[in-house]
């Protein structure tokens, strides 16, 4: 039986105008991440901010998204 996520953790840090974002769930995860529309769109948006993204997942350890980028100044 699949274990669907019932908890989502979002962590946002601002260190010297640099944003660190981590989003993680406690679902079943996967051993092979396929970057389709949703993940590609996240990567593209963060790249537009000259940032970096990383996706992690493994069976029984949920899914995690990491992003970091400079906070835009007015």
Coordinates of C-alpha atoms in Angstrom, one line a residue:
X1 CA 0.0 0.0 0.0
X2 CA 1.3 3.4 -1.0
X3 CA 2.1 5.9 1.8
X4 CA 0.8 9.3 0.7
X5 CA 2.3 12.4 2.3
X6 CA 0.4 13.8 5.2
X7 CA 3.0 16.3 6.3
X8 CA 4.8 19.1 4.5
X9 CA 7.7 21.1 5.9
X10 CA 8.7 24.4 4.4
X11 CA 11.8 26.2 5.6
X12 CA 12.8 29.6 4.3
X13 CA 16.0 31.3 5.4
X14 CA 17.2 34.8 4.6
X15 CA 21.0 35.1 5.1
X16 CA 22.5 38.4 3.9
X17 CA 19.8 38.8 1.3
X18 CA 20.3 35.3 0.0
X19 CA 17.2 33.1 0.2
X20 CA 17.4 29.4 1.1
X21 CA 14.3 27.3 0.5
X22 CA 13.6 23.7 1.5
X23 CA 10.3 21.9 0.9
X24 CA 9.9 18.3 2.1
X25 CA 7.1 15.8 2.5
X26 CA 6.9 12.5 4.2
X27 CA 5.5 10.5 1.4
X28 CA 6.8 7.3 -0.2
X29 CA 9.2 9.0 -2.5
X30 CA 10.8 7.5 -5.6
X31 CA 14.2 6.1 -6.6
X32 CA 14.0 7.9 -10.0
X33 CA 13.0 11.6 -10.2
X34 CA 11.4 12.6 -13.6
X35 CA 11.5 16.3 -14.1
X36 CA 8.2 17.0 -16.0
X37 CA 6.2 20.2 -16.1
X38 CA 6.1 21.0 -12.4
X39 CA 9.7 20.4 -11.5
X40 CA 11.0 21.9 -14.8
X41 CA 8.9 25.0 -14.1
X42 CA 10.4 25.4 -10.6
X43 CA 13.9 25.0 -12.0
X44 CA 13.2 27.6 -14.7
X45 CA 11.8 30.1 -12.3
X46 CA 14.7 29.8 -9.9
X47 CA 17.2 30.0 -12.8
X48 CA 15.5 33.3 -13.8
X49 CA 16.7 34.6 -10.5
X50 CA 20.2 33.2 -11.1
X51 CA 19.6 30.6 -8.5
X52 CA 20.1 26.9 -8.0
X53 CA 17.7 24.0 -7.5
X54 CA 18.1 20.5 -6.3
X55 CA 15.5 17.7 -6.0
X56 CA 16.0 14.6 -3.8
X57 CA 13.9 11.6 -3.2
X58 CA 14.3 8.0 -2.2
X59 CA 11.9 5.2 -1.4
X60 CA 10.2 5.7 2.0
X61 CA 12.0 9.0 2.6
X62 CA 9.6 11.4 0.8
X63 CA 10.5 14.2 -1.6
X64 CA 12.6 17.3 -1.1
X65 CA 13.1 20.5 -3.1
X66 CA 16.0 22.8 -2.4
X67 CA 16.4 26.2 -3.9
X68 CA 18.7 29.2 -3.3
X69 CA 18.8 32.6 -4.9
X70 CA 19.7 36.2 -4.3
X71 CA 16.9 38.4 -3.0
X72 CA 16.1 41.1 -5.5
X73 CA 16.8 44.7 -4.4
X74 CA 14.5 47.6 -5.4

